[in-house]
Amino acid sequence: MKEQEFQPDYNNILKVLYNQKPDYLPIYEHSIDEPFISKFLGQEVNSKGKRGKDLDEHYRIVCDFWKNNGYDAINYAALICEIYPDHGAILDGRPGPIQTREDFNAYPWDDIPRIFKEAYKPHLDSLRKMMPAGMKAYGGCGYGIFESAEDLVGYELLCMMEYLDPELFRDLFLRIGDLYEELWRWVLDNYANLFVFCIMGDDLGYRTSTMLEPAFS
């Protein structure tokens, strides 16, 4: 007898979120990246640089991977830090583009929403087009506010800024918060029906302590 094909139903995820008993126990993975999917499928799976039909085909493959492995929903995050001008301090420990008040004032804050939309609208549109019946995504905007501050300043330099220039430290987080509000509003205004739930993660510490003093974190 042919094995019945799995039919995803994101309502099982919703029931878990509302502390209700789902029809079956849904499986969840916070993130499965493209290199792992490539290794699992034995073919290259990479969304970078793809547009139009190539991007649609990419998300067909990715969605089929999640569906065929028994998931009711797929992780997707539009990664905010990845589109920052001079991004990279959070990855390799180098200084970020904002070290002084002059850097802060000169940073192209007003360009970031446009860059973000141009980068992720094609992906969100393709993902919505190729999403299998019964599935939705979870995620939204990737990276948290603290992680953005790390990327724009650098972790050690951010710790020093808190004490050496507390006004700049404060204004940086306020400006990032305003930016996140704008980006999240755009995602939710245009793609809320793509997501079963939205999350924002932020790496604020380790098992031993927070990365900034607890009173601030």
mmCIF file with all atom_site columns, C-alpha atoms in Angstrom, residues 91-212:
data_model
loop_
_atom_site.group_PDB
_atom_site.id
_atom_site.type_symbol
_atom_site.label_atom_id
_atom_site.label_alt_id
_atom_site.label_comp_id
_atom_site.label_asym_id
_atom_site.label_entity_id
_atom_site.label_seq_id
_atom_site.pdbx_PDB_ins_code
_atom_site.Cartn_x
_atom_site.Cartn_y
_atom_site.Cartn_z
_atom_site.occupancy
_atom_site.B_iso_or_equiv
_atom_site.pdbx_formal_charge
_atom_site.auth_seq_id
_atom_site.auth_comp_id
_atom_site.auth_asym_id
_atom_site.auth_atom_id
_atom_site.pdbx_PDB_model_num
ATOM 1   C CA . LEU A 1 91  ? 30.358 38.185 12.753 1.00 0.00 ? 91  LEU A CA 1
ATOM 2   C CA . ASP A 1 92  ? 34.097 38.805 12.905 1.00 0.00 ? 92  ASP A CA 1
ATOM 3   C CA . GLY A 1 93  ? 34.727 41.102 15.862 1.00 0.00 ? 93  GLY A CA 1
ATOM 4   C CA . ARG A 1 94  ? 35.854 44.133 13.880 1.00 0.00 ? 94  ARG A CA 1
ATOM 5   C CA . PRO A 1 95  ? 34.667 47.652 14.749 1.00 0.00 ? 95  PRO A CA 1
ATOM 6   C CA . GLY A 1 96  ? 31.295 48.595 13.301 1.00 0.00 ? 96  GLY A CA 1
ATOM 7   C CA . PRO A 1 97  ? 30.553 51.758 11.332 1.00 0.00 ? 97  PRO A CA 1
ATOM 8   C CA . ILE A 1 98  ? 29.312 53.759 14.349 1.00 0.00 ? 98  ILE A CA 1
ATOM 9   C CA . GLN A 1 99  ? 31.949 54.753 16.900 1.00 0.00 ? 99  GLN A CA 1
ATOM 10  C CA . THR A 1 100 ? 31.219 58.452 17.452 1.00 0.00 ? 100 THR A CA 1
ATOM 11  C CA . ARG A 1 101 ? 28.316 60.898 17.413 1.00 0.00 ? 101 ARG A CA 1
ATOM 12  C CA . GLU A 1 102 ? 29.509 61.990 13.977 1.00 0.00 ? 102 GLU A CA 1
ATOM 13  C CA . ASP A 1 103 ? 29.326 58.397 12.728 1.00 0.00 ? 103 ASP A CA 1
ATOM 14  C CA . PHE A 1 104 ? 25.836 58.049 14.178 1.00 0.00 ? 104 PHE A CA 1
ATOM 15  C CA . ASN A 1 105 ? 24.609 61.234 12.505 1.00 0.00 ? 105 ASN A CA 1
ATOM 16  C CA . ALA A 1 106 ? 26.186 60.313 9.163  1.00 0.00 ? 106 ALA A CA 1
ATOM 17  C CA . TYR A 1 107 ? 24.899 56.724 9.076  1.00 0.00 ? 107 TYR A CA 1
ATOM 18  C CA . PRO A 1 108 ? 22.266 56.258 6.315  1.00 0.00 ? 108 PRO A CA 1
ATOM 19  C CA . TRP A 1 109 ? 19.392 55.367 8.639  1.00 0.00 ? 109 TRP A CA 1
ATOM 20  C CA . ASP A 1 110 ? 16.748 56.677 6.263  1.00 0.00 ? 110 ASP A CA 1
ATOM 21  C CA . ASP A 1 111 ? 17.968 54.396 3.454  1.00 0.00 ? 111 ASP A CA 1
ATOM 22  C CA . ILE A 1 112 ? 17.680 51.175 5.435  1.00 0.00 ? 112 ILE A CA 1
ATOM 23  C CA . PRO A 1 113 ? 13.893 50.639 5.044  1.00 0.00 ? 113 PRO A CA 1
ATOM 24  C CA . ARG A 1 114 ? 14.236 50.967 1.260  1.00 0.00 ? 114 ARG A CA 1
ATOM 25  C CA . ILE A 1 115 ? 17.220 48.591 1.191  1.00 0.00 ? 115 ILE A CA 1
ATOM 26  C CA . PHE A 1 116 ? 15.348 46.116 3.382  1.00 0.00 ? 116 PHE A CA 1
ATOM 27  C CA . LYS A 1 117 ? 12.238 46.128 1.191  1.00 0.00 ? 117 LYS A CA 1
ATOM 28  C CA . GLU A 1 118 ? 14.221 45.806 -2.039 1.00 0.00 ? 118 GLU A CA 1
ATOM 29  C CA . ALA A 1 119 ? 16.180 42.892 -0.589 1.00 0.00 ? 119 ALA A CA 1
ATOM 30  C CA . TYR A 1 120 ? 13.324 40.887 0.934  1.00 0.00 ? 120 TYR A CA 1
ATOM 31  C CA . LYS A 1 121 ? 10.135 41.680 -0.985 1.00 0.00 ? 121 LYS A CA 1
ATOM 32  C CA . PRO A 1 122 ? 11.054 39.254 -3.823 1.00 0.00 ? 122 PRO A CA 1
ATOM 33  C CA . HIS A 1 123 ? 11.766 36.495 -1.282 1.00 0.00 ? 123 HIS A CA 1
ATOM 34  C CA . LEU A 1 124 ? 8.579  37.032 0.680  1.00 0.00 ? 124 LEU A CA 1
ATOM 35  C CA . ASP A 1 125 ? 6.526  37.181 -2.522 1.00 0.00 ? 125 ASP A CA 1
ATOM 36  C CA . SER A 1 126 ? 8.063  33.945 -3.837 1.00 0.00 ? 126 SER A CA 1
ATOM 37  C CA . LEU A 1 127 ? 7.691  32.182 -0.506 1.00 0.00 ? 127 LEU A CA 1
ATOM 38  C CA . ARG A 1 128 ? 4.024  33.104 -0.354 1.00 0.00 ? 128 ARG A CA 1
ATOM 39  C CA . LYS A 1 129 ? 3.507  31.968 -3.962 1.00 0.00 ? 129 LYS A CA 1
ATOM 40  C CA . MET A 1 130 ? 5.187  28.594 -3.439 1.00 0.00 ? 130 MET A CA 1
ATOM 41  C CA . MET A 1 131 ? 3.883  27.796 0.052  1.00 0.00 ? 131 MET A CA 1
ATOM 42  C CA . PRO A 1 132 ? 2.112  24.411 0.054  1.00 0.00 ? 132 PRO A CA 1
ATOM 43  C CA . ALA A 1 133 ? -1.541 24.245 1.082  1.00 0.00 ? 133 ALA A CA 1
ATOM 44  C CA . GLY A 1 134 ? -1.893 23.983 4.837  1.00 0.00 ? 134 GLY A CA 1
ATOM 45  C CA . MET A 1 135 ? 1.533  25.452 5.594  1.00 0.00 ? 135 MET A CA 1
ATOM 46  C CA . LYS A 1 136 ? 2.594  28.857 6.801  1.00 0.00 ? 136 LYS A CA 1
ATOM 47  C CA . ALA A 1 137 ? 5.883  30.399 7.878  1.00 0.00 ? 137 ALA A CA 1
ATOM 48  C CA . TYR A 1 138 ? 7.087  31.519 11.272 1.00 0.00 ? 138 TYR A CA 1
ATOM 49  C CA . GLY A 1 139 ? 9.679  34.187 11.912 1.00 0.00 ? 139 GLY A CA 1
ATOM 50  C CA . GLY A 1 140 ? 9.446  37.647 10.384 1.00 0.00 ? 140 GLY A CA 1
ATOM 51  C CA . CYS A 1 141 ? 12.397 39.993 10.826 1.00 0.00 ? 141 CYS A CA 1
ATOM 52  C CA . GLY A 1 142 ? 15.648 38.341 11.847 1.00 0.00 ? 142 GLY A CA 1
ATOM 53  C CA . TYR A 1 143 ? 18.128 39.629 14.450 1.00 0.00 ? 143 TYR A CA 1
ATOM 54  C CA . GLY A 1 144 ? 17.230 41.507 17.627 1.00 0.00 ? 144 GLY A CA 1
ATOM 55  C CA . ILE A 1 145 ? 17.817 45.085 18.721 1.00 0.00 ? 145 ILE A CA 1
ATOM 56  C CA . PHE A 1 146 ? 20.887 44.229 20.802 1.00 0.00 ? 146 PHE A CA 1
ATOM 57  C CA . GLU A 1 147 ? 22.354 42.226 17.923 1.00 0.00 ? 147 GLU A CA 1
ATOM 58  C CA . SER A 1 148 ? 21.878 45.234 15.659 1.00 0.00 ? 148 SER A CA 1
ATOM 59  C CA . ALA A 1 149 ? 23.774 47.400 18.138 1.00 0.00 ? 149 ALA A CA 1
ATOM 60  C CA . GLU A 1 150 ? 26.561 44.807 18.166 1.00 0.00 ? 150 GLU A CA 1
ATOM 61  C CA . ASP A 1 151 ? 26.731 44.910 14.386 1.00 0.00 ? 151 ASP A CA 1
ATOM 62  C CA . LEU A 1 152 ? 26.739 48.689 14.148 1.00 0.00 ? 152 LEU A CA 1
ATOM 63  C CA . VAL A 1 153 ? 29.349 49.252 16.880 1.00 0.00 ? 153 VAL A CA 1
ATOM 64  C CA . GLY A 1 154 ? 31.056 45.979 17.806 1.00 0.00 ? 154 GLY A CA 1
ATOM 65  C CA . TYR A 1 155 ? 30.487 44.162 21.089 1.00 0.00 ? 155 TYR A CA 1
ATOM 66  C CA . GLU A 1 156 ? 33.500 45.299 23.125 1.00 0.00 ? 156 GLU A CA 1
ATOM 67  C CA . LEU A 1 157 ? 33.238 48.828 21.768 1.00 0.00 ? 157 LEU A CA 1
ATOM 68  C CA . LEU A 1 158 ? 29.530 48.885 22.609 1.00 0.00 ? 158 LEU A CA 1
ATOM 69  C CA . CYS A 1 159 ? 30.362 47.998 26.216 1.00 0.00 ? 159 CYS A CA 1
ATOM 70  C CA . MET A 1 160 ? 32.843 50.855 26.315 1.00 0.00 ? 160 MET A CA 1
ATOM 71  C CA . MET A 1 161 ? 30.358 53.252 24.723 1.00 0.00 ? 161 MET A CA 1
ATOM 72  C CA . GLU A 1 162 ? 27.861 52.566 27.515 1.00 0.00 ? 162 GLU A CA 1
ATOM 73  C CA . TYR A 1 163 ? 30.270 54.175 29.984 1.00 0.00 ? 163 TYR A CA 1
ATOM 74  C CA . LEU A 1 164 ? 32.268 56.611 27.853 1.00 0.00 ? 164 LEU A CA 1
ATOM 75  C CA . ASP A 1 165 ? 29.350 58.097 25.906 1.00 0.00 ? 165 ASP A CA 1
ATOM 76  C CA . PRO A 1 166 ? 26.067 57.080 27.567 1.00 0.00 ? 166 PRO A CA 1
ATOM 77  C CA . GLU A 1 167 ? 24.023 59.585 25.545 1.00 0.00 ? 167 GLU A CA 1
ATOM 78  C CA . LEU A 1 168 ? 25.210 58.094 22.264 1.00 0.00 ? 168 LEU A CA 1
ATOM 79  C CA . PHE A 1 169 ? 24.618 54.607 23.674 1.00 0.00 ? 169 PHE A CA 1
ATOM 80  C CA . ARG A 1 170 ? 21.042 55.559 24.562 1.00 0.00 ? 170 ARG A CA 1
ATOM 81  C CA . ASP A 1 171 ? 20.364 57.287 21.233 1.00 0.00 ? 171 ASP A CA 1
ATOM 82  C CA . LEU A 1 172 ? 21.715 54.301 19.308 1.00 0.00 ? 172 LEU A CA 1
ATOM 83  C CA . PHE A 1 173 ? 19.236 51.913 20.913 1.00 0.00 ? 173 PHE A CA 1
ATOM 84  C CA . LEU A 1 174 ? 16.370 54.367 20.498 1.00 0.00 ? 174 LEU A CA 1
ATOM 85  C CA . ARG A 1 175 ? 17.176 54.782 16.796 1.00 0.00 ? 175 ARG A CA 1
ATOM 86  C CA . ILE A 1 176 ? 17.444 51.023 16.273 1.00 0.00 ? 176 ILE A CA 1
ATOM 87  C CA . GLY A 1 177 ? 14.123 50.563 18.086 1.00 0.00 ? 177 GLY A CA 1
ATOM 88  C CA . ASP A 1 178 ? 12.432 53.075 15.777 1.00 0.00 ? 178 ASP A CA 1
ATOM 89  C CA . LEU A 1 179 ? 13.932 51.283 12.770 1.00 0.00 ? 179 LEU A CA 1
ATOM 90  C CA . TYR A 1 180 ? 12.697 47.886 13.950 1.00 0.00 ? 180 TYR A CA 1
ATOM 91  C CA . GLU A 1 181 ? 9.218  49.261 14.482 1.00 0.00 ? 181 GLU A CA 1
ATOM 92  C CA . GLU A 1 182 ? 9.165  50.538 10.890 1.00 0.00 ? 182 GLU A CA 1
ATOM 93  C CA . LEU A 1 183 ? 10.510 47.337 9.365  1.00 0.00 ? 183 LEU A CA 1
ATOM 94  C CA . TRP A 1 184 ? 8.232  45.066 11.396 1.00 0.00 ? 184 TRP A CA 1
ATOM 95  C CA . ARG A 1 185 ? 5.207  47.217 10.533 1.00 0.00 ? 185 ARG A CA 1
ATOM 96  C CA . TRP A 1 186 ? 5.966  46.840 6.815  1.00 0.00 ? 186 TRP A CA 1
ATOM 97  C CA . VAL A 1 187 ? 6.323  43.060 7.108  1.00 0.00 ? 187 VAL A CA 1
ATOM 98  C CA . LEU A 1 188 ? 3.100  42.687 9.085  1.00 0.00 ? 188 LEU A CA 1
ATOM 99  C CA . ASP A 1 189 ? 1.122  45.122 6.946  1.00 0.00 ? 189 ASP A CA 1
ATOM 100 C CA . ASN A 1 190 ? 2.039  43.216 3.786  1.00 0.00 ? 190 ASN A CA 1
ATOM 101 C CA . TYR A 1 191 ? 2.735  39.616 4.827  1.00 0.00 ? 191 TYR A CA 1
ATOM 102 C CA . ALA A 1 192 ? 0.882  38.894 8.071  1.00 0.00 ? 192 ALA A CA 1
ATOM 103 C CA . ASN A 1 193 ? -1.157 36.167 6.347  1.00 0.00 ? 193 ASN A CA 1
ATOM 104 C CA . LEU A 1 194 ? 2.058  34.374 5.376  1.00 0.00 ? 194 LEU A CA 1
ATOM 105 C CA . PHE A 1 195 ? 2.986  33.734 9.017  1.00 0.00 ? 195 PHE A CA 1
ATOM 106 C CA . VAL A 1 196 ? 1.403  31.487 11.598 1.00 0.00 ? 196 VAL A CA 1
ATOM 107 C CA . PHE A 1 197 ? 3.301  33.413 14.281 1.00 0.00 ? 197 PHE A CA 1
ATOM 108 C CA . CYS A 1 198 ? 6.131  35.937 14.393 1.00 0.00 ? 198 CYS A CA 1
ATOM 109 C CA . ILE A 1 199 ? 9.167  35.931 16.643 1.00 0.00 ? 199 ILE A CA 1
ATOM 110 C CA . MET A 1 200 ? 12.141 38.161 17.311 1.00 0.00 ? 200 MET A CA 1
ATOM 111 C CA . GLY A 1 201 ? 15.193 36.524 18.840 1.00 0.00 ? 201 GLY A CA 1
ATOM 112 C CA . ASP A 1 202 ? 18.069 38.356 20.462 1.00 0.00 ? 202 ASP A CA 1
ATOM 113 C CA . ASP A 1 203 ? 21.228 36.837 21.951 1.00 0.00 ? 203 ASP A CA 1
ATOM 114 C CA . LEU A 1 204 ? 21.451 38.764 25.218 1.00 0.00 ? 204 LEU A CA 1
ATOM 115 C CA . GLY A 1 205 ? 23.806 36.563 27.193 1.00 0.00 ? 205 GLY A CA 1
ATOM 116 C CA . TYR A 1 206 ? 25.245 33.214 28.142 1.00 0.00 ? 206 TYR A CA 1
ATOM 117 C CA . ARG A 1 207 ? 24.473 30.784 30.947 1.00 0.00 ? 207 ARG A CA 1
ATOM 118 C CA . THR A 1 208 ? 26.768 32.697 33.279 1.00 0.00 ? 208 THR A CA 1
ATOM 119 C CA . SER A 1 209 ? 25.665 36.288 32.642 1.00 0.00 ? 209 SER A CA 1
ATOM 120 C CA . THR A 1 210 ? 24.089 38.791 30.286 1.00 0.00 ? 210 THR A CA 1
ATOM 121 C CA . MET A 1 211 ? 26.332 40.473 27.712 1.00 0.00 ? 211 MET A CA 1
ATOM 122 C CA . LEU A 1 212 ? 25.568 43.906 29.119 1.00 0.00 ? 212 LEU A CA 1
#
